[in-house]
Amino acid sequence: MQNPIKVLLVATVLIVLHSAPGWSETDLNLTQQETKNEINKLKENIEKDYRNIESLNDLGVIYLKLENYDQAIEQFRKALEVDPQYTFGPF
């Protein structure tokens, strides 16, 4: 059985992201190699500044769209730890 809190969190994030303008225009029409490069770039940004909330959020969005839900949740939680008032993306 799946963790109900995890399912609820993922469902909430998906609803928020799908209702946001520009959801489908984000850089996720990338090739597999471009996606790996983007993930690496975001991780480097986070290593340089662990409080880089935009990179934390963007990495979470990429993981979400790749259906890596546990990793997505981890990144969104880190972003919220940095700034509890942060909303997903520039909306």
PDB file of N, CA and C in Angstrom:
ATOM      1  N   MET A   1       0.844  -1.182   0.000  1.00  0.00           N
ATOM      2  CA  MET A   1       0.000   0.000   0.000  1.00  0.00           C
ATOM      3  C   MET A   1       0.889   1.245   0.000  1.00  0.00           C
ATOM      4  N   GLN A   2       0.515   2.241  -0.768  1.00  0.00           N
ATOM      5  CA  GLN A   2       1.284   3.470  -0.851  1.00  0.00           C
ATOM      6  C   GLN A   2       1.020   4.346   0.361  1.00  0.00           C
ATOM      7  N   ASN A   3       1.996   5.148   0.679  1.00  0.00           N
ATOM      8  CA  ASN A   3       1.873   6.092   1.786  1.00  0.00           C
ATOM      9  C   ASN A   3       0.845   7.158   1.401  1.00  0.00           C
ATOM     10  N   PRO A   4      -0.273   7.270   2.146  1.00  0.00           N
ATOM     11  CA  PRO A   4      -1.333   8.211   1.770  1.00  0.00           C
ATOM     12  C   PRO A   4      -0.881   9.671   1.801  1.00  0.00           C
ATOM     13  N   ILE A   5       0.037  10.022   2.696  1.00  0.00           N
ATOM     14  CA  ILE A   5       0.536  11.408   2.753  1.00  0.00           C
ATOM     15  C   ILE A   5       1.306  11.714   1.471  1.00  0.00           C
ATOM     16  N   LYS A   6       2.120  10.778   1.030  1.00  0.00           N
ATOM     17  CA  LYS A   6       2.908  10.965  -0.182  1.00  0.00           C
ATOM     18  C   LYS A   6       1.981  11.128  -1.390  1.00  0.00           C
ATOM     19  N   VAL A   7       0.970  10.293  -1.452  1.00  0.00           N
ATOM     20  CA  VAL A   7       0.017  10.352  -2.556  1.00  0.00           C
ATOM     21  C   VAL A   7      -0.694  11.706  -2.561  1.00  0.00           C
ATOM     22  N   LEU A   8      -1.104  12.166  -1.392  1.00  0.00           N
ATOM     23  CA  LEU A   8      -1.784  13.457  -1.276  1.00  0.00           C
ATOM     24  C   LEU A   8      -0.864  14.603  -1.690  1.00  0.00           C
ATOM     25  N   LEU A   9       0.390  14.566  -1.244  1.00  0.00           N
ATOM     26  CA  LEU A   9       1.338  15.618  -1.594  1.00  0.00           C
ATOM     27  C   LEU A   9       1.580  15.662  -3.096  1.00  0.00           C
ATOM     28  N   VAL A  10       1.808  14.514  -3.703  1.00  0.00           N
ATOM     29  CA  VAL A  10       2.040  14.461  -5.145  1.00  0.00           C
ATOM     30  C   VAL A  10       0.807  14.942  -5.897  1.00  0.00           C
ATOM     31  N   ALA A  11      -0.373  14.519  -5.463  1.00  0.00           N
ATOM     32  CA  ALA A  11      -1.610  14.950  -6.125  1.00  0.00           C
ATOM     33  C   ALA A  11      -1.773  16.461  -6.029  1.00  0.00           C
ATOM     34  N   THR A  12      -1.471  17.024  -4.874  1.00  0.00           N
ATOM     35  CA  THR A  12      -1.587  18.472  -4.687  1.00  0.00           C
ATOM     36  C   THR A  12      -0.626  19.216  -5.595  1.00  0.00           C
ATOM     37  N   VAL A  13       0.606  18.752  -5.642  1.00  0.00           N
ATOM     38  CA  VAL A  13       1.607  19.394  -6.497  1.00  0.00           C
ATOM     39  C   VAL A  13       1.179  19.325  -7.953  1.00  0.00           C
ATOM     40  N   LEU A  14       0.710  18.177  -8.386  1.00  0.00           N
ATOM     41  CA  LEU A  14       0.263  18.033  -9.779  1.00  0.00           C
ATOM     42  C   LEU A  14      -0.886  18.975 -10.096  1.00  0.00           C
ATOM     43  N   ILE A  15      -1.829  19.109  -9.187  1.00  0.00           N
ATOM     44  CA  ILE A  15      -2.965  20.010  -9.409  1.00  0.00           C
ATOM     45  C   ILE A  15      -2.480  21.448  -9.527  1.00  0.00           C
ATOM     46  N   VAL A  16      -1.594  21.846  -8.618  1.00  0.00           N
ATOM     47  CA  VAL A  16      -1.058  23.213  -8.660  1.00  0.00           C
ATOM     48  C   VAL A  16      -0.311  23.457  -9.959  1.00  0.00           C
ATOM     49  N   LEU A  17       0.557  22.530 -10.323  1.00  0.00           N
ATOM     50  CA  LEU A  17       1.361  22.716 -11.530  1.00  0.00           C
ATOM     51  C   LEU A  17       0.510  22.684 -12.805  1.00  0.00           C
ATOM     52  N   HIS A  18      -0.440  21.775 -12.855  1.00  0.00           N
ATOM     53  CA  HIS A  18      -1.279  21.694 -14.053  1.00  0.00           C
ATOM     54  C   HIS A  18      -2.181  22.912 -14.210  1.00  0.00           C
ATOM     55  N   SER A  19      -2.524  23.563 -13.118  1.00  0.00           N
ATOM     56  CA  SER A  19      -3.391  24.733 -13.213  1.00  0.00           C
ATOM     57  C   SER A  19      -2.601  26.010 -13.471  1.00  0.00           C
ATOM     58  N   ALA A  20      -1.290  25.914 -13.408  1.00  0.00           N
ATOM     59  CA  ALA A  20      -0.445  27.098 -13.574  1.00  0.00           C
ATOM     60  C   ALA A  20      -0.183  27.368 -15.049  1.00  0.00           C
ATOM     61  N   PRO A  21      -0.205  28.627 -15.449  1.00  0.00           N
ATOM     62  CA  PRO A  21       0.124  28.956 -16.823  1.00  0.00           C
ATOM     63  C   PRO A  21       1.573  28.583 -17.110  1.00  0.00           C
ATOM     64  N   GLY A  22       1.813  28.082 -18.286  1.00  0.00           N
ATOM     65  CA  GLY A  22       3.171  27.756 -18.670  1.00  0.00           C
ATOM     66  C   GLY A  22       3.627  26.374 -18.248  1.00  0.00           C
ATOM     67  N   TRP A  23       2.760  25.597 -17.623  1.00  0.00           N
ATOM     68  CA  TRP A  23       3.135  24.251 -17.160  1.00  0.00           C
ATOM     69  C   TRP A  23       3.741  23.437 -18.288  1.00  0.00           C
ATOM     70  N   SER A  24       3.106  23.398 -19.419  1.00  0.00           N
ATOM     71  CA  SER A  24       3.586  22.533 -20.495  1.00  0.00           C
ATOM     72  C   SER A  24       4.719  23.159 -21.291  1.00  0.00           C
ATOM     73  N   GLU A  25       4.990  24.441 -21.071  1.00  0.00           N
ATOM     74  CA  GLU A  25       6.050  25.097 -21.826  1.00  0.00           C
ATOM     75  C   GLU A  25       7.398  25.046 -21.126  1.00  0.00           C
ATOM     76  N   THR A  26       7.460  24.477 -19.940  1.00  0.00           N
ATOM     77  CA  THR A  26       8.744  24.409 -19.255  1.00  0.00           C
ATOM     78  C   THR A  26       9.686  23.517 -20.038  1.00  0.00           C
ATOM     79  N   ASP A  27      10.932  23.541 -19.668  1.00  0.00           N
ATOM     80  CA  ASP A  27      11.974  22.853 -20.432  1.00  0.00           C
ATOM     81  C   ASP A  27      11.924  21.345 -20.280  1.00  0.00           C
ATOM     82  N   LEU A  28      10.762  20.765 -20.355  1.00  0.00           N
ATOM     83  CA  LEU A  28      10.703  19.323 -20.209  1.00  0.00           C
ATOM     84  C   LEU A  28      10.388  18.623 -21.515  1.00  0.00           C
ATOM     85  N   ASN A  29      10.495  19.338 -22.600  1.00  0.00           N
ATOM     86  CA  ASN A  29      10.448  18.716 -23.910  1.00  0.00           C
ATOM     87  C   ASN A  29      11.891  18.494 -24.353  1.00  0.00           C
ATOM     88  N   LEU A  30      12.758  18.275 -23.388  1.00  0.00           N
ATOM     89  CA  LEU A  30      14.169  18.091 -23.652  1.00  0.00           C
ATOM     90  C   LEU A  30      14.454  16.641 -24.000  1.00  0.00           C
ATOM     91  N   THR A  31      15.575  16.429 -24.673  1.00  0.00           N
ATOM     92  CA  THR A  31      16.010  15.060 -24.922  1.00  0.00           C
ATOM     93  C   THR A  31      16.484  14.470 -23.600  1.00  0.00           C
ATOM     94  N   GLN A  32      16.694  13.182 -23.593  1.00  0.00           N
ATOM     95  CA  GLN A  32      17.149  12.520 -22.377  1.00  0.00           C
ATOM     96  C   GLN A  32      18.498  13.098 -21.925  1.00  0.00           C
ATOM     97  N   GLN A  33      19.405  13.338 -22.866  1.00  0.00           N
ATOM     98  CA  GLN A  33      20.710  13.896 -22.510  1.00  0.00           C
ATOM     99  C   GLN A  33      20.578  15.333 -22.003  1.00  0.00           C
ATOM    100  N   GLU A  34      19.723  16.115 -22.633  1.00  0.00           N
ATOM    101  CA  GLU A  34      19.505  17.499 -22.183  1.00  0.00           C
ATOM    102  C   GLU A  34      18.907  17.519 -20.775  1.00  0.00           C
ATOM    103  N   THR A  35      18.014  16.580 -20.504  1.00  0.00           N
ATOM    104  CA  THR A  35      17.408  16.488 -19.174  1.00  0.00           C
ATOM    105  C   THR A  35      18.477  16.158 -18.142  1.00  0.00           C
ATOM    106  N   LYS A  36      19.355  15.197 -18.458  1.00  0.00           N
ATOM    107  CA  LYS A  36      20.450  14.863 -17.537  1.00  0.00           C
ATOM    108  C   LYS A  36      21.346  16.071 -17.305  1.00  0.00           C
ATOM    109  N   ASN A  37      21.651  16.800 -18.376  1.00  0.00           N
ATOM    110  CA  ASN A  37      22.489  17.994 -18.249  1.00  0.00           C
ATOM    111  C   ASN A  37      21.822  19.043 -17.365  1.00  0.00           C
ATOM    112  N   GLU A  38      20.513  19.230 -17.541  1.00  0.00           N
ATOM    113  CA  GLU A  38      19.774  20.207 -16.733  1.00  0.00           C
ATOM    114  C   GLU A  38      19.763  19.790 -15.259  1.00  0.00           C
ATOM    115  N   ILE A  39      19.554  18.507 -15.003  1.00  0.00           N
ATOM    116  CA  ILE A  39      19.582  17.998 -13.630  1.00  0.00           C
ATOM    117  C   ILE A  39      20.951  18.261 -13.012  1.00  0.00           C
ATOM    118  N   ASN A  40      22.018  17.954 -13.755  1.00  0.00           N
ATOM    119  CA  ASN A  40      23.376  18.181 -13.246  1.00  0.00           C
ATOM    120  C   ASN A  40      23.629  19.657 -12.966  1.00  0.00           C
ATOM    121  N   LYS A  41      23.159  20.528 -13.867  1.00  0.00           N
ATOM    122  CA  LYS A  41      23.332  21.974 -13.678  1.00  0.00           C
ATOM    123  C   LYS A  41      22.612  22.443 -12.411  1.00  0.00           C
ATOM    124  N   LEU A  42      21.390  21.972 -12.205  1.00  0.00           N
ATOM    125  CA  LEU A  42      20.627  22.358 -11.024  1.00  0.00           C
ATOM    126  C   LEU A  42      21.294  21.848  -9.749  1.00  0.00           C
ATOM    127  N   LYS A  43      21.802  20.617  -9.794  1.00  0.00           N
ATOM    128  CA  LYS A  43      22.502  20.066  -8.631  1.00  0.00           C
ATOM    129  C   LYS A  43      23.753  20.883  -8.312  1.00  0.00           C
ATOM    130  N   GLU A  44      24.472  21.312  -9.340  1.00  0.00           N
ATOM    131  CA  GLU A  44      25.656  22.155  -9.135  1.00  0.00           C
ATOM    132  C   GLU A  44      25.261  23.487  -8.495  1.00  0.00           C
ATOM    133  N   ASN A  45      24.173  24.075  -8.979  1.00  0.00           N
ATOM    134  CA  ASN A  45      23.684  25.329  -8.388  1.00  0.00           C
ATOM    135  C   ASN A  45      23.363  25.144  -6.908  1.00  0.00           C
ATOM    136  N   ILE A  46      22.751  24.023  -6.574  1.00  0.00           N
ATOM    137  CA  ILE A  46      22.361  23.739  -5.193  1.00  0.00           C
ATOM    138  C   ILE A  46      23.600  23.490  -4.336  1.00  0.00           C
ATOM    139  N   GLU A  47      24.614  22.812  -4.906  1.00  0.00           N
ATOM    140  CA  GLU A  47      25.858  22.598  -4.159  1.00  0.00           C
ATOM    141  C   GLU A  47      26.545  23.920  -3.841  1.00  0.00           C
ATOM    142  N   LYS A  48      26.493  24.862  -4.779  1.00  0.00           N
ATOM    143  CA  LYS A  48      27.103  26.178  -4.565  1.00  0.00           C
ATOM    144  C   LYS A  48      26.325  26.986  -3.534  1.00  0.00           C
ATOM    145  N   ASP A  49      25.006  26.853  -3.554  1.00  0.00           N
ATOM    146  CA  ASP A  49      24.138  27.591  -2.632  1.00  0.00           C
ATOM    147  C   ASP A  49      22.935  26.718  -2.297  1.00  0.00           C
ATOM    148  N   TYR A  50      23.003  26.039  -1.164  1.00  0.00           N
ATOM    149  CA  TYR A  50      21.929  25.114  -0.787  1.00  0.00           C
ATOM    150  C   TYR A  50      20.596  25.820  -0.557  1.00  0.00           C
ATOM    151  N   ARG A  51      20.616  27.153  -0.496  1.00  0.00           N
ATOM    152  CA  ARG A  51      19.382  27.915  -0.311  1.00  0.00           C
ATOM    153  C   ARG A  51      18.823  28.440  -1.645  1.00  0.00           C
ATOM    154  N   ASN A  52      19.352  27.956  -2.754  1.00  0.00           N
ATOM    155  CA  ASN A  52      18.900  28.383  -4.079  1.00  0.00           C
ATOM    156  C   ASN A  52      17.525  27.759  -4.340  1.00  0.00           C
ATOM    157  N   ILE A  53      16.521  28.479  -3.927  1.00  0.00           N
ATOM    158  CA  ILE A  53      15.160  27.946  -3.932  1.00  0.00           C
ATOM    159  C   ILE A  53      14.643  27.661  -5.347  1.00  0.00           C
ATOM    160  N   GLU A  54      15.035  28.478  -6.304  1.00  0.00           N
ATOM    161  CA  GLU A  54      14.572  28.249  -7.681  1.00  0.00           C
ATOM    162  C   GLU A  54      15.127  26.934  -8.229  1.00  0.00           C
ATOM    163  N   SER A  55      16.406  26.664  -7.958  1.00  0.00           N
ATOM    164  CA  SER A  55      16.996  25.415  -8.427  1.00  0.00           C
ATOM    165  C   SER A  55      16.392  24.214  -7.717  1.00  0.00           C
ATOM    166  N   LEU A  56      16.136  24.357  -6.415  1.00  0.00           N
ATOM    167  CA  LEU A  56      15.485  23.270  -5.674  1.00  0.00           C
ATOM    168  C   LEU A  56      14.115  22.963  -6.270  1.00  0.00           C
ATOM    169  N   ASN A  57      13.355  24.013  -6.518  1.00  0.00           N
ATOM    170  CA  ASN A  57      12.020  23.838  -7.085  1.00  0.00           C
ATOM    171  C   ASN A  57      12.090  23.259  -8.503  1.00  0.00           C
ATOM    172  N   ASP A  58      12.971  23.816  -9.336  1.00  0.00           N
ATOM    173  CA  ASP A  58      13.067  23.340 -10.719  1.00  0.00           C
ATOM    174  C   ASP A  58      13.485  21.874 -10.781  1.00  0.00           C
ATOM    175  N   LEU A  59      14.396  21.480  -9.899  1.00  0.00           N
ATOM    176  CA  LEU A  59      14.799  20.081  -9.850  1.00  0.00           C
ATOM    177  C   LEU A  59      13.617  19.206  -9.438  1.00  0.00           C
ATOM    178  N   GLY A  60      12.829  19.689  -8.492  1.00  0.00           N
ATOM    179  CA  GLY A  60      11.622  18.955  -8.099  1.00  0.00           C
ATOM    180  C   GLY A  60      10.641  18.812  -9.241  1.00  0.00           C
ATOM    181  N   VAL A  61      10.474  19.852 -10.030  1.00  0.00           N
ATOM    182  CA  VAL A  61       9.558  19.801 -11.177  1.00  0.00           C
ATOM    183  C   VAL A  61      10.048  18.782 -12.207  1.00  0.00           C
ATOM    184  N   ILE A  62      11.337  18.782 -12.479  1.00  0.00           N
ATOM    185  CA  ILE A  62      11.879  17.813 -13.437  1.00  0.00           C
ATOM    186  C   ILE A  62      11.647  16.392 -12.930  1.00  0.00           C
ATOM    187  N   TYR A  63      11.956  16.150 -11.651  1.00  0.00           N
ATOM    188  CA  TYR A  63      11.730  14.815 -11.094  1.00  0.00           C
ATOM    189  C   TYR A  63      10.251  14.446 -11.142  1.00  0.00           C
ATOM    190  N   LEU A  64       9.384  15.394 -10.879  1.00  0.00           N
ATOM    191  CA  LEU A  64       7.949  15.130 -10.934  1.00  0.00           C
ATOM    192  C   LEU A  64       7.532  14.711 -12.333  1.00  0.00           C
ATOM    193  N   LYS A  65       7.998  15.444 -13.321  1.00  0.00           N
ATOM    194  CA  LYS A  65       7.618  15.117 -14.700  1.00  0.00           C
ATOM    195  C   LYS A  65       8.247  13.813 -15.174  1.00  0.00           C
ATOM    196  N   LEU A  66       9.370  13.427 -14.561  1.00  0.00           N
ATOM    197  CA  LEU A  66       9.983  12.137 -14.880  1.00  0.00           C
ATOM    198  C   LEU A  66       9.360  11.007 -14.062  1.00  0.00           C
ATOM    199  N   GLU A  67       8.360  11.368 -13.248  1.00  0.00           N
ATOM    200  CA  GLU A  67       7.646  10.436 -12.376  1.00  0.00           C
ATOM    201  C   GLU A  67       8.547   9.832 -11.305  1.00  0.00           C
ATOM    202  N   ASN A  68       9.586  10.581 -10.912  1.00  0.00           N
ATOM    203  CA  ASN A  68      10.432  10.213  -9.774  1.00  0.00           C
ATOM    204  C   ASN A  68       9.867  10.943  -8.556  1.00  0.00           C
ATOM    205  N   TYR A  69       8.742  10.433  -8.072  1.00  0.00           N
ATOM    206  CA  TYR A  69       7.965  11.159  -7.070  1.00  0.00           C
ATOM    207  C   TYR A  69       8.708  11.359  -5.747  1.00  0.00           C
ATOM    208  N   ASP A  70       9.434  10.337  -5.288  1.00  0.00           N
ATOM    209  CA  ASP A  70      10.153  10.489  -4.022  1.00  0.00           C
ATOM    210  C   ASP A  70      11.193  11.593  -4.110  1.00  0.00           C
ATOM    211  N   GLN A  71      11.919  11.648  -5.223  1.00  0.00           N
ATOM    212  CA  GLN A  71      12.923  12.694  -5.401  1.00  0.00           C
ATOM    213  C   GLN A  71      12.262  14.066  -5.547  1.00  0.00           C
ATOM    214  N   ALA A  72      11.137  14.114  -6.227  1.00  0.00           N
ATOM    215  CA  ALA A  72      10.413  15.379  -6.390  1.00  0.00           C
ATOM    216  C   ALA A  72       9.968  15.905  -5.027  1.00  0.00           C
ATOM    217  N   ILE A  73       9.375  15.046  -4.230  1.00  0.00           N
ATOM    218  CA  ILE A  73       8.906  15.444  -2.905  1.00  0.00           C
ATOM    219  C   ILE A  73      10.073  15.952  -2.059  1.00  0.00           C
ATOM    220  N   GLU A  74      11.204  15.255  -2.137  1.00  0.00           N
ATOM    221  CA  GLU A  74      12.381  15.670  -1.373  1.00  0.00           C
ATOM    222  C   GLU A  74      12.818  17.092  -1.758  1.00  0.00           C
ATOM    223  N   GLN A  75      12.831  17.388  -3.060  1.00  0.00           N
ATOM    224  CA  GLN A  75      13.248  18.720  -3.504  1.00  0.00           C
ATOM    225  C   GLN A  75      12.242  19.793  -3.093  1.00  0.00           C
ATOM    226  N   PHE A  76      10.946  19.494  -3.217  1.00  0.00           N
ATOM    227  CA  PHE A  76       9.929  20.464  -2.808  1.00  0.00           C
ATOM    228  C   PHE A  76      10.000  20.722  -1.306  1.00  0.00           C
ATOM    229  N   ARG A  77      10.259  19.684  -0.525  1.00  0.00           N
ATOM    230  CA  ARG A  77      10.393  19.871   0.930  1.00  0.00           C
ATOM    231  C   ARG A  77      11.600  20.747   1.246  1.00  0.00           C
ATOM    232  N   LYS A  78      12.713  20.504   0.548  1.00  0.00           N
ATOM    233  CA  LYS A  78      13.906  21.329   0.774  1.00  0.00           C
ATOM    234  C   LYS A  78      13.616  22.788   0.443  1.00  0.00           C
ATOM    235  N   ALA A  79      12.900  23.018  -0.648  1.00  0.00           N
ATOM    236  CA  ALA A  79      12.553  24.393  -1.027  1.00  0.00           C
ATOM    237  C   ALA A  79      11.700  25.041   0.059  1.00  0.00           C
ATOM    238  N   LEU A  80      10.760  24.291   0.605  1.00  0.00           N
ATOM    239  CA  LEU A  80       9.896  24.838   1.655  1.00  0.00           C
ATOM    240  C   LEU A  80      10.633  25.019   2.974  1.00  0.00           C
ATOM    241  N   GLU A  81      11.678  24.220   3.215  1.00  0.00           N
ATOM    242  CA  GLU A  81      12.499  24.425   4.409  1.00  0.00           C
ATOM    243  C   GLU A  81      13.267  25.741   4.297  1.00  0.00           C
ATOM    244  N   VAL A  82      13.729  26.054   3.089  1.00  0.00           N
ATOM    245  CA  VAL A  82      14.450  27.301   2.865  1.00  0.00           C
ATOM    246  C   VAL A  82      13.509  28.484   3.050  1.00  0.00           C
ATOM    247  N   ASP A  83      12.318  28.382   2.488  1.00  0.00           N
ATOM    248  CA  ASP A  83      11.342  29.472   2.586  1.00  0.00           C
ATOM    249  C   ASP A  83       9.937  28.882   2.658  1.00  0.00           C
ATOM    250  N   PRO A  84       9.385  28.762   3.867  1.00  0.00           N
ATOM    251  CA  PRO A  84       8.045  28.174   4.024  1.00  0.00           C
ATOM    252  C   PRO A  84       6.941  28.927   3.274  1.00  0.00           C
ATOM    253  N   GLN A  85       7.186  30.176   2.906  1.00  0.00           N
ATOM    254  CA  GLN A  85       6.196  30.959   2.185  1.00  0.00           C
ATOM    255  C   GLN A  85       6.320  30.806   0.665  1.00  0.00           C
ATOM    256  N   TYR A  86       7.317  30.056   0.225  1.00  0.00           N
ATOM    257  CA  TYR A  86       7.578  29.920  -1.208  1.00  0.00           C
ATOM    258  C   TYR A  86       6.441  29.174  -1.884  1.00  0.00           C
ATOM    259  N   THR A  87       6.031  29.688  -3.035  1.00  0.00           N
ATOM    260  CA  THR A  87       5.021  28.992  -3.829  1.00  0.00           C
ATOM    261  C   THR A  87       5.731  28.317  -4.993  1.00  0.00           C
ATOM    262  N   PHE A  88       5.147  27.283  -5.500  1.00  0.00           N
ATOM    263  CA  PHE A  88       5.762  26.517  -6.575  1.00  0.00           C
ATOM    264  C   PHE A  88       5.863  27.370  -7.837  1.00  0.00           C
ATOM    265  N   GLY A  89       7.066  27.679  -8.208  1.00  0.00           N
ATOM    266  CA  GLY A  89       7.310  28.402  -9.458  1.00  0.00           C
ATOM    267  C   GLY A  89       7.037  29.889  -9.346  1.00  0.00           C
ATOM    268  N   PRO A  90       7.218  30.585 -10.444  1.00  0.00           N
ATOM    269  CA  PRO A  90       7.083  32.041 -10.444  1.00  0.00           C
ATOM    270  C   PRO A  90       5.644  32.485 -10.709  1.00  0.00           C
ATOM    271  N   PHE A  91       4.672  31.957  -9.994  1.00  0.00           N
ATOM    272  CA  PHE A  91       3.263  32.248 -10.251  1.00  0.00           C
ATOM    273  C   PHE A  91       2.768  33.306  -9.289  1.00  0.00           C
TER     274      PHE A  91
END
